[in-house]
CSV table of C-alpha atoms in Angstrom, one decimal:
chain,number,residue,atom,x,y,z
A,1,MET,CA,-80.2,-180.7,-58.4
A,2,ILE,CA,-78.1,-179.3,-55.7
A,3,ARG,CA,-75.4,-181.9,-56.8
A,4,PHE,CA,-75.5,-180.2,-60.6
A,5,LYS,CA,-75.4,-176.9,-59.1
A,6,ASN,CA,-72.1,-177.5,-57.2
A,7,TYR,CA,-70.6,-179.0,-60.6
A,8,MET,CA,-71.7,-176.0,-62.7
A,9,LEU,CA,-70.1,-173.9,-59.9
A,10,THR,CA,-66.8,-176.1,-59.9
A,11,ALA,CA,-66.6,-176.0,-63.8
A,12,LEU,CA,-67.0,-172.1,-63.7
A,13,SER,CA,-64.2,-171.6,-61.1
A,14,LEU,CA,-62.0,-173.7,-63.3
A,15,ILE,CA,-62.6,-171.8,-66.3
A,16,VAL,CA,-62.3,-168.1,-64.8
A,17,ILE,CA,-58.9,-169.8,-63.0
A,18,THR,CA,-57.5,-171.3,-66.6
A,19,VAL,CA,-58.4,-167.7,-68.5
A,20,GLY,CA,-56.9,-165.7,-66.0
A,21,CYS,CA,-54.1,-168.0,-65.7
A,22,ASN,CA,-53.4,-167.6,-69.6
A,23,GLU,CA,-54.0,-164.1,-69.7
A,24,TRP,CA,-51.1,-163.9,-67.0
A,25,ASP,CA,-49.1,-166.4,-68.9
A,26,GLU,CA,-49.5,-163.9,-71.9
A,27,HIS,CA,-48.6,-161.0,-70.0
A,28,ASN,CA,-45.3,-162.3,-69.1
A,29,LYS,CA,-44.8,-163.8,-72.3
A,30,PRO,CA,-42.0,-162.6,-74.5
A,31,SER,CA,-43.1,-161.7,-78.1
A,32,HIS,CA,-42.6,-164.2,-81.1
A,33,GLU,CA,-40.5,-162.0,-82.7
A,34,ALA,CA,-38.5,-161.3,-79.3
A,35,LEU,CA,-37.3,-165.1,-79.3
A,36,ASN,CA,-35.7,-165.0,-82.6
A,37,GLU,CA,-33.9,-162.2,-81.7
A,38,THR,CA,-30.2,-162.2,-79.6
A,39,LEU,CA,-29.5,-160.2,-77.1
A,40,PHE,CA,-27.1,-158.3,-79.5
A,41,GLN,CA,-29.4,-157.8,-81.8
A,42,ALA,CA,-31.9,-156.6,-79.2
A,43,ILE,CA,-29.4,-154.1,-78.0
A,44,LYS,CA,-28.4,-152.8,-81.7
A,45,LYS,CA,-31.9,-152.1,-82.6
A,46,THR,CA,-32.6,-150.1,-79.4
A,47,PRO,CA,-31.7,-146.4,-80.0
A,48,GLU,CA,-31.0,-145.4,-76.5
A,49,LEU,CA,-28.1,-148.1,-76.6
A,50,SER,CA,-26.3,-147.5,-79.5
A,51,GLN,CA,-23.4,-146.1,-78.0
A,52,PHE,CA,-22.9,-149.7,-76.0
A,53,SER,CA,-23.7,-151.4,-79.1
A,54,GLU,CA,-20.7,-150.2,-80.5
A,55,TYR,CA,-18.5,-151.0,-77.5
A,56,LEU,CA,-19.6,-154.4,-78.0
A,57,VAL,CA,-18.7,-154.6,-81.9
A,58,ALA,CA,-15.0,-153.0,-80.1
A,59,THR,CA,-14.5,-155.6,-77.6
A,60,GLY,CA,-16.0,-158.4,-79.3
A,61,TYR,CA,-18.6,-159.3,-77.3
A,62,ASP,CA,-21.0,-158.9,-79.8
A,63,GLN,CA,-20.1,-162.4,-80.8
A,64,VAL,CA,-20.5,-163.3,-77.2
A,65,LEU,CA,-23.9,-162.2,-77.1
A,66,ALA,CA,-24.9,-163.4,-80.4
A,67,SER,CA,-24.2,-167.1,-79.2
A,68,SER,CA,-26.7,-169.8,-78.1
A,69,ARG,CA,-25.5,-169.7,-74.3
A,70,SER,CA,-27.8,-167.6,-71.7
A,71,PHE,CA,-26.7,-164.1,-70.8
A,72,THR,CA,-27.6,-161.3,-68.8
A,73,VAL,CA,-26.9,-157.4,-69.9
A,74,TRP,CA,-27.4,-154.5,-67.5
A,75,ALA,CA,-26.7,-152.1,-70.7
A,76,PRO,CA,-26.3,-148.2,-69.7
A,77,ASP,CA,-27.8,-145.8,-71.7
A,78,ASN,CA,-26.2,-143.0,-74.0
A,79,GLN,CA,-26.2,-140.6,-71.7
A,80,ALA,CA,-24.8,-142.9,-69.0
A,81,LEU,CA,-21.8,-143.9,-71.3
A,82,ALA,CA,-21.2,-140.3,-72.0
A,83,THR,CA,-20.1,-139.9,-68.2
A,84,VAL,CA,-17.4,-142.4,-68.7
A,85,SER,CA,-13.5,-141.2,-69.2
A,86,ALA,CA,-11.6,-141.5,-71.9
A,87,ASP,CA,-9.0,-143.2,-69.9
A,88,ILE,CA,-11.3,-146.4,-70.2
A,89,THR,CA,-12.9,-145.7,-73.5
A,90,GLY,CA,-9.7,-144.9,-75.2
A,91,ASP,CA,-7.6,-147.9,-74.0
A,92,ALA,CA,-8.8,-151.4,-75.5
A,93,GLU,CA,-8.0,-153.4,-72.3
A,94,LYS,CA,-10.0,-151.1,-69.8
A,95,LEU,CA,-12.5,-151.0,-72.1
A,96,LYS,CA,-13.0,-154.7,-72.7
A,97,LEU,CA,-13.0,-155.0,-68.3
A,98,PHE,CA,-15.6,-152.0,-68.4
A,99,ILE,CA,-18.0,-153.6,-70.9
A,100,GLY,CA,-17.2,-157.1,-69.2
A,101,ASN,CA,-18.7,-155.5,-66.2
A,102,HIS,CA,-22.0,-155.1,-67.6
A,103,ILE,CA,-22.5,-159.0,-68.6
A,104,SER,CA,-23.1,-162.0,-66.6
A,105,TYR,CA,-23.6,-165.5,-67.7
A,106,GLN,CA,-27.0,-167.2,-66.4
A,107,GLU,CA,-30.8,-165.2,-66.5
A,108,TYR,CA,-31.3,-162.7,-63.9
A,109,PHE,CA,-34.6,-161.0,-63.4
A,110,THR,CA,-35.5,-158.4,-61.2
A,111,GLU,CA,-37.3,-160.8,-59.0
A,112,SER,CA,-33.8,-163.0,-59.0
A,113,ALA,CA,-32.8,-160.3,-56.1
A,114,ASN,CA,-34.1,-161.5,-52.3
A,115,PRO,CA,-33.4,-159.0,-51.4
A,116,SER,CA,-29.8,-158.9,-52.9
A,117,VAL,CA,-27.7,-161.8,-55.0
A,118,ARG,CA,-24.1,-161.4,-55.6
A,119,ILE,CA,-23.1,-162.3,-59.4
A,120,LYS,CA,-19.7,-162.9,-61.1
A,121,MET,CA,-19.4,-161.2,-64.4
A,122,ILE,CA,-18.0,-162.3,-67.8
A,123,ASN,CA,-14.6,-160.2,-66.7
A,124,GLY,CA,-14.2,-162.4,-63.0
A,125,LYS,CA,-15.5,-159.4,-61.0
A,126,ASN,CA,-18.6,-159.8,-58.3
A,127,LEU,CA,-21.6,-157.3,-57.9
A,128,THR,CA,-24.4,-157.1,-55.9
A,129,TRP,CA,-27.8,-156.9,-58.2
A,130,TYR,CA,-30.8,-155.8,-55.9
A,131,GLY,CA,-33.6,-155.9,-58.7
A,132,ASN,CA,-34.2,-152.3,-59.1
A,133,ARG,CA,-30.1,-151.6,-59.4
A,134,LEU,CA,-26.9,-153.0,-59.9
A,135,GLU,CA,-24.7,-151.7,-57.3
A,136,SER,CA,-25.5,-148.1,-57.3
A,137,ALA,CA,-26.6,-148.0,-61.1
A,138,GLY,CA,-30.4,-147.9,-61.3
A,139,VAL,CA,-32.6,-150.0,-63.5
A,140,VAL,CA,-34.8,-147.8,-66.3
A,141,SER,CA,-36.2,-150.7,-68.1
A,142,ALA,CA,-36.0,-154.5,-67.0
A,143,ASN,CA,-36.6,-158.3,-67.8
A,144,GLU,CA,-36.8,-157.7,-71.7
A,145,TYR,CA,-36.4,-161.5,-72.2
A,146,VAL,CA,-34.7,-163.1,-75.8
A,147,ARG,CA,-33.5,-165.9,-77.1
A,148,ASN,CA,-30.4,-166.4,-75.0
A,149,GLY,CA,-31.1,-164.0,-72.1
A,150,VAL,CA,-32.1,-161.0,-70.4
A,151,LEU,CA,-31.7,-157.4,-71.0
A,152,HIS,CA,-31.9,-154.6,-68.8
A,153,VAL,CA,-31.0,-151.0,-69.2
A,154,ILE,CA,-29.4,-149.1,-66.2
A,155,ASN,CA,-28.7,-145.2,-65.9
A,156,GLU,CA,-25.0,-145.4,-64.9
A,157,PRO,CA,-22.0,-147.1,-66.1
A,158,VAL,CA,-20.7,-149.4,-63.8
A,159,ILE,CA,-17.0,-149.3,-63.3
A,160,PRO,CA,-14.9,-152.0,-62.3
A,161,ARG,CA,-13.1,-152.0,-59.1
A,162,GLN,CA,-9.7,-152.9,-58.4
A,163,ASN,CA,-9.8,-155.8,-55.9
A,164,SER,CA,-7.9,-155.3,-52.8
A,165,TRP,CA,-4.6,-156.7,-53.8
A,166,GLU,CA,-4.5,-154.8,-57.2
A,167,LEU,CA,-4.8,-151.6,-55.2
A,168,LEU,CA,-2.3,-152.3,-53.0
A,169,LEU,CA,-0.1,-152.8,-55.8
A,170,ALA,CA,-0.9,-149.3,-57.1
A,171,SER,CA,-1.1,-147.4,-53.8
A,172,SER,CA,1.7,-145.0,-52.7
A,173,ALA,CA,-0.2,-145.2,-48.9
A,174,GLY,CA,1.8,-147.9,-47.1
A,175,PRO,CA,5.5,-148.6,-49.2
A,176,LYS,CA,6.8,-150.5,-46.6
A,177,GLN,CA,4.0,-152.8,-45.7
A,178,LEU,CA,3.9,-153.4,-49.7
A,179,ALA,CA,7.6,-154.1,-50.0
A,180,TYR,CA,7.1,-156.6,-47.1
A,181,LEU,CA,4.2,-158.4,-48.9
A,182,GLN,CA,6.3,-158.1,-52.6
A,183,SER,CA,9.1,-160.2,-51.0
A,184,LEU,CA,7.0,-163.1,-50.2
A,185,THR,CA,6.5,-163.4,-53.8
A,186,TYR,CA,8.3,-166.4,-55.5
A,187,GLN,CA,8.5,-168.8,-58.8
A,188,ASP,CA,6.7,-172.2,-59.1
A,189,PHE,CA,6.9,-174.7,-61.4
A,190,VAL,CA,3.6,-176.6,-62.5
A,191,ASP,CA,4.2,-179.5,-64.7
A,192,SER,CA,0.6,-179.4,-65.9
A,193,LEU,CA,1.1,-176.3,-67.0
A,194,ALA,CA,4.3,-176.5,-69.1
A,195,THR,CA,4.9,-177.5,-72.6
A,196,GLN,CA,6.6,-181.1,-72.6
A,197,THR,CA,8.9,-181.2,-75.8
A,198,GLY,CA,10.1,-184.9,-75.4
A,199,VAL,CA,11.6,-187.3,-72.3
A,200,ASP,CA,15.0,-187.6,-71.0
A,201,PRO,CA,16.6,-191.0,-72.6
A,202,ASN,CA,18.4,-191.7,-69.2
A,203,THR,CA,16.1,-190.9,-66.4
A,204,GLY,CA,12.7,-191.1,-68.0
A,205,LYS,CA,11.5,-188.0,-66.6
A,206,PRO,CA,9.6,-185.3,-69.2
A,207,ILE,CA,11.8,-182.7,-70.7
A,208,TYR,CA,10.0,-178.9,-70.4
A,209,GLU,CA,10.1,-176.1,-73.0
A,210,PRO,CA,12.4,-173.6,-70.6
A,211,GLY,CA,10.0,-170.7,-69.3
A,212,THR,CA,6.6,-172.5,-69.5
A,213,GLY,CA,5.1,-173.7,-66.3
A,214,ILE,CA,6.2,-171.0,-64.1
A,215,VAL,CA,3.4,-169.4,-61.8
A,216,THR,CA,3.7,-166.5,-59.8
A,217,ARG,CA,2.8,-167.5,-56.1
A,218,ASN,CA,2.8,-165.3,-53.0
A,219,ARG,CA,2.9,-166.9,-49.4
A,220,PHE,CA,0.9,-164.0,-47.6
A,221,LEU,CA,-2.0,-164.8,-50.2
A,222,GLU,CA,-1.3,-168.6,-49.4
A,223,GLU,CA,-0.9,-168.3,-46.0
A,224,ALA,CA,-3.0,-165.3,-44.6
A,225,ILE,CA,-6.2,-164.5,-46.9
A,226,ASP,CA,-6.0,-164.1,-50.5
A,227,ILE,CA,-7.1,-160.6,-51.1
A,228,SER,CA,-6.6,-161.2,-54.8
A,229,ASN,CA,-9.4,-163.5,-55.1
A,230,GLU,CA,-12.3,-161.8,-56.4
A,231,ASP,CA,-14.7,-164.7,-54.5
A,232,SER,CA,-14.2,-163.7,-50.9
A,233,LEU,CA,-15.2,-160.4,-48.9
A,234,HIS,CA,-12.9,-158.7,-46.4
A,235,THR,CA,-11.6,-155.5,-44.7
A,236,PHE,CA,-7.7,-155.2,-45.7
A,237,ILE,CA,-5.9,-152.7,-43.4
A,238,ILE,CA,-2.8,-150.7,-45.1
A,239,LEU,CA,-0.6,-149.1,-42.8
A,240,ASP,CA,1.5,-146.0,-43.2
A,241,ASP,CA,5.3,-146.1,-43.1
A,242,ASN,CA,5.4,-144.5,-39.6
A,243,THR,CA,2.9,-147.0,-38.4
A,244,PHE,CA,4.3,-150.0,-39.7
A,245,ASN,CA,7.9,-148.8,-38.4
A,246,THR,CA,6.0,-148.4,-34.6
A,247,GLU,CA,4.4,-151.4,-34.5
A,248,PHE,CA,7.0,-153.7,-36.5
A,249,THR,CA,9.4,-152.2,-33.5
A,250,ARG,CA,7.2,-152.9,-30.4
A,251,LEU,CA,6.9,-156.9,-32.0
A,252,LYS,CA,10.9,-157.7,-33.0
A,253,PRO,CA,12.0,-158.2,-29.4
A,254,TYR,CA,9.9,-161.2,-29.7
A,255,PHE,CA,11.4,-162.9,-32.5
A,256,THR,CA,14.8,-162.6,-31.6
A,257,THR,CA,16.9,-165.4,-33.4
A,258,LYS,CA,20.6,-166.4,-33.3
A,259,THR,CA,23.0,-163.7,-32.8
A,260,GLY,CA,23.5,-161.9,-36.6
A,261,ASN,CA,20.8,-163.0,-38.0
A,262,GLN,CA,18.7,-159.7,-38.2
A,263,ASP,CA,17.0,-160.6,-41.7
A,264,SER,CA,15.4,-163.3,-40.1
A,265,THR,CA,14.1,-161.5,-36.8
A,266,ALA,CA,12.8,-158.8,-39.5
A,267,ARG,CA,11.1,-161.4,-41.3
A,268,LEU,CA,9.5,-163.0,-38.5
A,269,ALA,CA,8.1,-159.6,-36.9
A,270,SER,CA,7.0,-158.6,-40.0
A,271,TRP,CA,4.9,-161.2,-40.7
A,272,HIS,CA,3.6,-161.4,-37.3
A,273,LEU,CA,2.3,-157.5,-38.0
A,274,ALA,CA,1.1,-158.1,-41.8
A,275,LYS,CA,-0.9,-161.4,-40.5
A,276,ASP,CA,-3.7,-159.6,-38.8
A,277,LEU,CA,-3.9,-156.6,-41.1
A,278,VAL,CA,-7.1,-158.5,-43.1
A,279,VAL,CA,-10.5,-159.4,-41.7
A,280,ARG,CA,-12.9,-161.9,-43.3
A,281,GLY,CA,-16.2,-159.7,-44.1
A,282,VAL,CA,-16.8,-156.5,-44.9
A,283,PHE,CA,-16.9,-153.4,-42.6
A,284,THR,CA,-18.2,-150.4,-44.1
A,285,PRO,CA,-17.5,-147.0,-42.1
A,286,ASP,CA,-20.7,-146.5,-40.9
A,287,ALA,CA,-21.0,-150.2,-39.3
A,288,LEU,CA,-17.2,-150.0,-38.3
A,289,PRO,CA,-16.8,-151.7,-34.7
A,290,ASP,CA,-14.0,-149.8,-32.2
A,291,THR,CA,-12.3,-153.9,-32.9
A,292,LEU,CA,-12.0,-156.6,-35.5
A,293,VAL,CA,-11.1,-160.0,-35.4
A,294,SER,CA,-8.4,-161.5,-37.6
A,295,LYS,CA,-8.5,-164.8,-38.8
A,296,PHE,CA,-6.1,-166.0,-36.3
A,297,GLY,CA,-8.1,-165.1,-33.4
A,298,VAL,CA,-6.1,-161.8,-32.6
A,299,LYS,CA,-8.1,-158.3,-31.6
A,300,VAL,CA,-7.4,-155.6,-34.3
A,301,PRO,CA,-8.5,-152.1,-32.6
A,302,MET,CA,-10.1,-150.1,-35.3
A,303,ASP,CA,-9.9,-146.0,-34.2
A,304,LYS,CA,-11.8,-144.3,-37.0
A,305,SER,CA,-10.2,-140.9,-36.3
A,306,ALA,CA,-7.1,-142.8,-37.5
A,307,ILE,CA,-8.2,-143.4,-40.9
A,308,LEU,CA,-6.3,-141.5,-43.8
A,309,GLU,CA,-8.4,-143.4,-46.5
A,310,THR,CA,-11.3,-145.4,-47.6
A,311,HIS,CA,-11.3,-147.3,-50.9
A,312,LEU,CA,-14.1,-149.8,-52.0
A,313,THR,CA,-12.5,-152.7,-53.6
A,314,SER,CA,-14.2,-155.6,-56.1
A,315,ASN,CA,-13.9,-158.0,-53.3
A,316,GLY,CA,-14.3,-155.8,-50.1
A,317,ILE,CA,-13.0,-152.5,-48.4
A,318,VAL,CA,-9.6,-151.2,-47.4
A,319,TYR,CA,-8.5,-148.9,-45.0
A,320,VAL,CA,-5.4,-146.8,-44.6
A,321,MET,CA,-4.5,-145.9,-41.2
A,322,LYS,CA,-1.8,-143.8,-39.3
A,323,ALA,CA,-2.6,-145.6,-36.1
A,324,MET,CA,-2.9,-149.1,-35.6
A,325,ASN,CA,-2.1,-149.6,-31.5
A,326,PHE,CA,-1.9,-153.7,-30.9
A,327,ARG,CA,-2.0,-154.9,-27.8
A,328,LEU,CA,0.8,-157.2,-26.9
A,329,LYS,CA,-1.5,-159.6,-24.9
A,330,ASP,CA,-3.8,-159.9,-28.0
A,331,LYS,CA,-0.8,-160.4,-30.4
A,332,PHE,CA,0.8,-163.0,-27.8
A,333,PRO,CA,-2.1,-164.9,-26.0
A,334,PRO,CA,-1.3,-167.5,-23.3
A,335,ILE,CA,0.0,-171.0,-25.1
A,336,ILE,CA,-2.0,-173.7,-23.9
A,337,VAL,CA,-0.3,-177.9,-24.3
A,338,GLN,CA,-3.1,-180.1,-23.9
A,339,GLY,CA,-1.8,-183.1,-22.1
A,340,GLU,CA,-3.8,-185.6,-24.6
A,341,LEU,CA,-1.4,-184.6,-27.3
A,342,PRO,CA,1.8,-185.7,-26.3
A,343,ASP,CA,4.7,-185.8,-28.9
A,344,GLY,CA,6.2,-189.0,-27.7
A,345,PHE,CA,7.2,-191.0,-24.3
A,346,SER,CA,10.8,-192.0,-23.2
A,347,ARG,CA,9.9,-195.2,-23.3
A,348,THR,CA,8.2,-197.2,-26.6
A,349,ASP,CA,7.1,-200.1,-24.8
A,350,LYS,CA,4.5,-198.9,-22.0
A,351,ASN,CA,1.6,-198.2,-24.7
A,352,VAL,CA,-0.7,-200.6,-22.4
A,353,ASN,CA,0.4,-198.3,-19.0
A,354,ILE,CA,-0.8,-194.7,-21.1
A,355,HIS,CA,-4.5,-193.6,-20.8
A,356,TYR,CA,-6.1,-191.2,-22.7
A,357,ARG,CA,-9.0,-190.4,-20.4
A,358,TYR,CA,-12.3,-188.7,-21.6
A,359,ARG,CA,-13.2,-186.3,-18.7
A,360,ASP,CA,-15.8,-183.7,-18.7
A,361,TRP,CA,-13.9,-181.5,-16.4
A,362,ALA,CA,-10.7,-181.7,-18.3
A,363,SER,CA,-9.6,-178.8,-21.1
A,364,GLY,CA,-10.5,-180.2,-24.5
A,365,GLY,CA,-12.5,-182.9,-22.8
A,366,ALA,CA,-10.0,-185.4,-21.9
A,367,ASP,CA,-6.2,-186.0,-20.0
A,368,LEU,CA,-3.2,-187.9,-20.1
A,369,ARG,CA,-2.4,-190.8,-17.5
A,370,VAL,CA,0.3,-193.1,-17.5
A,371,TRP,CA,-0.2,-195.7,-14.6
A,372,ASN,CA,1.9,-198.8,-13.3
A,373,HIS,CA,4.6,-198.4,-15.9
A,374,GLY,CA,7.5,-199.2,-12.7
A,375,ILE,CA,9.9,-197.1,-14.9
A,376,ALA,CA,12.0,-194.1,-12.6
A,377,GLN,CA,11.3,-190.5,-14.1
A,378,PHE,CA,9.2,-192.2,-16.9
A,379,ASN,CA,8.5,-188.9,-18.9
A,380,VAL,CA,5.9,-187.6,-21.4
A,381,ARG,CA,7.4,-185.1,-24.3
A,382,TYR,CA,5.6,-182.2,-25.8
A,383,LYS,CA,6.8,-180.0,-28.1
A,384,ILE,CA,6.3,-176.1,-28.9
A,385,ASP,CA,6.9,-174.8,-32.3
A,386,ARG,CA,7.8,-171.3,-32.7
A,387,LEU,CA,8.0,-169.9,-28.9
A,388,TYR,CA,8.3,-166.3,-28.6
A,389,SER,CA,11.5,-164.9,-27.1
A,390,MET,CA,10.3,-163.4,-24.0
A,391,SER,CA,9.4,-164.6,-20.3
A,392,TYR,CA,6.7,-166.6,-19.2
A,393,LYS,CA,4.7,-167.3,-16.0
A,394,VAL,CA,4.2,-171.6,-16.2
A,395,TYR,CA,1.5,-173.5,-14.7
A,396,TRP,CA,-0.3,-176.6,-15.0
A,397,ARG,CA,-3.6,-178.3,-14.7
A,398,THR,CA,-2.8,-181.8,-13.1
A,399,VAL,CA,-6.4,-183.7,-11.2
A,400,ASN,CA,-5.5,-186.3,-9.0
A,401,ASP,CA,-8.8,-188.6,-9.5
A,402,PHE,CA,-7.4,-192.1,-8.7
A,403,VAL,CA,-4.5,-192.0,-6.0
A,404,ASP,CA,-6.3,-191.9,-2.6
A,405,THR,CA,-4.0,-194.3,-0.5
A,406,THR,CA,-1.1,-193.7,2.1
A,407,TYR,CA,2.2,-194.9,1.4
A,408,THR,CA,4.8,-195.1,4.1
A,409,ASN,CA,8.5,-196.1,3.3
A,410,ALA,CA,9.8,-197.1,7.0
A,411,THR,CA,13.0,-198.2,5.7
A,412,ALA,CA,14.6,-194.6,4.2
A,413,ASN,CA,16.5,-192.2,6.8
A,414,PRO,CA,14.4,-190.7,7.5
A,415,PRO,CA,11.1,-192.5,7.0
A,416,TYR,CA,8.6,-190.7,5.1
A,417,ALA,CA,4.6,-191.0,3.8
A,418,HIS,CA,3.0,-190.1,0.7
A,419,LEU,CA,-0.7,-189.3,1.9
A,420,ASP,CA,-3.3,-189.2,-1.1
A,421,ALA,CA,-0.4,-187.7,-3.4
A,422,PHE,CA,2.0,-188.5,-6.2
A,423,GLN,CA,4.8,-186.5,-7.3
A,424,GLN,CA,5.7,-185.3,-11.0
A,425,LYS,CA,7.8,-182.3,-12.2
A,426,LEU,CA,7.7,-180.3,-15.4
A,427,VAL,CA,11.3,-179.5,-17.5
A,428,ILE,CA,12.0,-177.5,-20.2
A,429,ASP,CA,14.5,-178.4,-22.9
A,430,LEU,CA,15.8,-177.6,-26.2
A,431,LYS,CA,16.5,-181.1,-26.7
A,432,SER,CA,14.2,-183.9,-27.6
A,433,ILE,CA,15.2,-186.3,-25.4
A,434,TYR,CA,15.3,-185.8,-21.3
A,435,VAL,CA,18.1,-187.3,-19.4
A,436,SER,CA,18.6,-186.3,-15.6
A,437,GLY,CA,21.5,-184.2,-15.0
A,438,ALA,CA,23.5,-185.0,-18.4
A,439,PRO,CA,23.0,-182.1,-19.1
A,440,ALA,CA,21.2,-179.5,-17.0
A,441,PRO,CA,18.0,-178.9,-18.9
A,442,GLN,CA,17.1,-175.1,-19.5
A,443,LYS,CA,14.6,-175.3,-16.7
A,444,ASP,CA,13.9,-177.8,-14.2
A,445,PHE,CA,10.5,-176.9,-12.0
A,446,ASN,CA,11.4,-179.5,-9.7
A,447,TYR,CA,9.2,-182.4,-7.9
A,448,VAL,CA,5.6,-180.8,-6.6
A,449,LYS,CA,2.9,-183.2,-5.1
A,450,VAL,CA,-0.4,-183.9,-6.9
A,451,ASN,CA,-2.6,-184.1,-4.1
A,452,ALA,CA,-5.8,-186.1,-4.5
A,453,LEU,CA,-8.9,-184.4,-5.5
A,454,LYS,CA,-11.0,-185.8,-3.0
A,455,ALA,CA,-8.6,-184.1,-0.2
A,456,ASN,CA,-9.6,-180.7,-1.2
A,457,PRO,CA,-11.4,-179.5,-4.3
A,458,ALA,CA,-8.8,-176.5,-4.7
A,459,ASN,CA,-6.6,-179.5,-6.0
A,460,ASN,CA,-8.3,-179.1,-9.2
A,461,ARG,CA,-7.4,-175.7,-9.7
A,462,LEU,CA,-4.4,-174.2,-12.0
A,463,LYS,CA,-1.0,-174.6,-10.3
A,464,TYR,CA,1.8,-171.7,-10.9
A,465,LEU,CA,5.2,-173.6,-11.4
A,466,GLY,CA,7.6,-170.9,-11.6
A,467,ASP,CA,8.7,-168.0,-14.6
A,468,TYR,CA,10.7,-169.3,-17.4
A,469,LYS,CA,12.6,-166.9,-19.9
A,470,LEU,CA,13.3,-167.8,-23.6
A,471,ASP,CA,16.2,-165.6,-25.3
A,472,ASN,CA,15.7,-166.7,-28.7
A,473,TYR,CA,12.5,-167.2,-31.0
A,474,ARG,CA,12.6,-171.2,-31.8
A,475,SER,CA,10.9,-174.6,-30.6
A,476,LEU,CA,11.3,-176.3,-27.4
A,477,TYR,CA,10.3,-179.4,-25.8
A,478,LEU,CA,8.4,-179.8,-22.3
A,479,PHE,CA,8.6,-183.0,-20.7
A,480,VAL,CA,6.4,-184.0,-17.3
A,481,VAL,CA,8.6,-186.8,-15.6
A,482,ALA,CA,7.4,-189.4,-13.0
A,483,GLY,CA,9.0,-189.8,-9.6
A,484,THR,CA,12.1,-191.4,-9.1
A,485,ALA,CA,10.6,-194.5,-7.4
A,486,THR,CA,9.7,-197.6,-9.4
A,487,SER,CA,6.9,-199.1,-6.8
A,488,PRO,CA,4.6,-199.3,-5.7
A,489,ASN,CA,2.4,-197.9,-8.5
A,490,THR,CA,0.8,-195.0,-6.1
A,491,LEU,CA,4.5,-193.0,-6.5
A,492,ASN,CA,5.2,-192.4,-9.6
A,493,PRO,CA,2.0,-191.8,-12.3
A,494,ILE,CA,1.6,-189.2,-14.1
A,495,GLU,CA,-1.6,-187.2,-14.9
A,496,ILE,CA,-1.7,-183.9,-17.2
A,497,ASP,CA,-4.7,-182.0,-18.0
A,498,TYR,CA,-2.8,-179.1,-19.6
A,499,ILE,CA,0.5,-176.5,-19.5
A,500,LYS,CA,-0.1,-173.4,-19.7
A,501,LEU,CA,2.9,-170.6,-20.8
A,502,VAL,CA,1.7,-166.7,-19.7
A,503,PRO,CA,3.7,-164.5,-21.4
A,504,ILE,CA,4.8,-161.7,-19.1
A,505,PHE,CA,5.4,-158.2,-20.6
C-alpha cells in the first residue's frame, strides 16, 4: 500500500513537471506565423520601424535580411531615426555604414549578455550589448524570434564611431605627430592579390597586370600597435605640436647618428616618442590613473589637467594632450646583457669548454662559464643593437663559485699569488673581433679579480667597472676577456652572470 502511494506521488510529480515545462516552452516558443517570416518581413510590417525598413531597402540590407543566414537586428524606431543628421541619411556610403551598425551575424538574445558581450556588427565595427541596451541605446522591445534571427527595437540610433586611426587622419589636433606617422606608410606588393596576365618565357616567373596587388601598409601599425584594428581595444594619445616638439627635442640628443645625417636622427627620435603613445586597454577619464604603461614597458605619465580633448572611438579612446613629461629614466632604462646569451666566441674549437649553467642565484636562471680552455685572452662576444648616444655606468655580476685554490708563480719577477680568484676584463668595441692592442678598442676596463664567493658574500654583488660614453647611436660589441695565462685552469676561466649599462643623465 505504501509502495503504491509512493508510486502515485511520483507519477503526479512527473505530470506536474511535464505540464509546467510544456507551458514554459509554449510561452517562449515563437508563433508559427513568426517562423515563416524573415527579419525584413518582420521589420516591414511593424509601423514604428517603417523608416528603418526604408533605409534597409535603400542600402540593400533588405536582401541580406531576407537570406537564410542568421542575424540579430537592433532596429531604431521612427522617433529615434528622426534625430539622425542629413549628413548621414543623405550620403549613400555613410547610410550603409550606419544601418550596418545595427545588424550582426548570429543570434543574440537579452540573456546573451552576462553582463555584457562585445559583438562585431555587419559593418565591421564592434559594439557592446548589455541585454537591456546596445551601447547607450535602450531596448523598447526584445527577443522577437523569426525564421532567420532575432529582432530588438531600440530607442536611439547607434552612430558608427571612427576607429582611432581614422580619427587621427581626420583630426587637426596633432599635425606634426600625424605627419610623422603618415611618413611610415609604404606600398607593398602581394602576389596573391595581383592579377596574373601571363608567364615570362625566359624566367618562368608570372607576369602581373600593372597596378594590381598593391597594398598600403604602415610601419607604426605593424610594429607598435594597430590602432586601425576594429578588434583591438586601446588608449591612444595625440600630442599637440608644442608638446610633440618639446618631447622630440629632449630625445633627439640620444639618437645622434653620423655627422650630417639629421634625417636619420629625427626619424629615430620621433619613433622613440610615438611608439609609447599607445597603451593596450581602454582607460576612460573616470578610471584614468596617473601613469599608464606602453606595450614596450615605458611608463606614460597622464596628467588629467593636460587633456585638451577626449574622443571615444570604435576601438578605444583617444586623448589630445598639451603636456607629456616622460621621464628620461623611463624612456631609457638600464640595458641588461645576459651572460648565457653570447653572440659568439674568439675560438670555435672550444665548445666542450663552454658551460651554460643553471643557477638559482643567476639573473635569468643561468650563467656562462668557460673552463679549461688553455687559450690566452680567450673571449666571449656580446652584441648590443641600437645603443643610444649617451654616457653609461658599466657594471657586471660575476660569481666565482668554482675557483677556491691558491696558485703561486714563484718564477715570476716579482713572484705573485692568486688566492681564491681569477682575472678577466670587459672590453667595448665597434669591431666584432677583439685582438689585444690592434687597434685599441673603444674602452678597455682592464683586468679585475673575480674573488671566490665563499671568501666573502659581497663577491656575489654587482661590481662597478667604470663609465663609457658613446657618441653615436649604433650597435657595438662587448667582450669578456680571459687572463693572459694558458695554465693552470684556475688562472684564466671566464664567468659572467650579466653585464649592465645604466644611462647617465
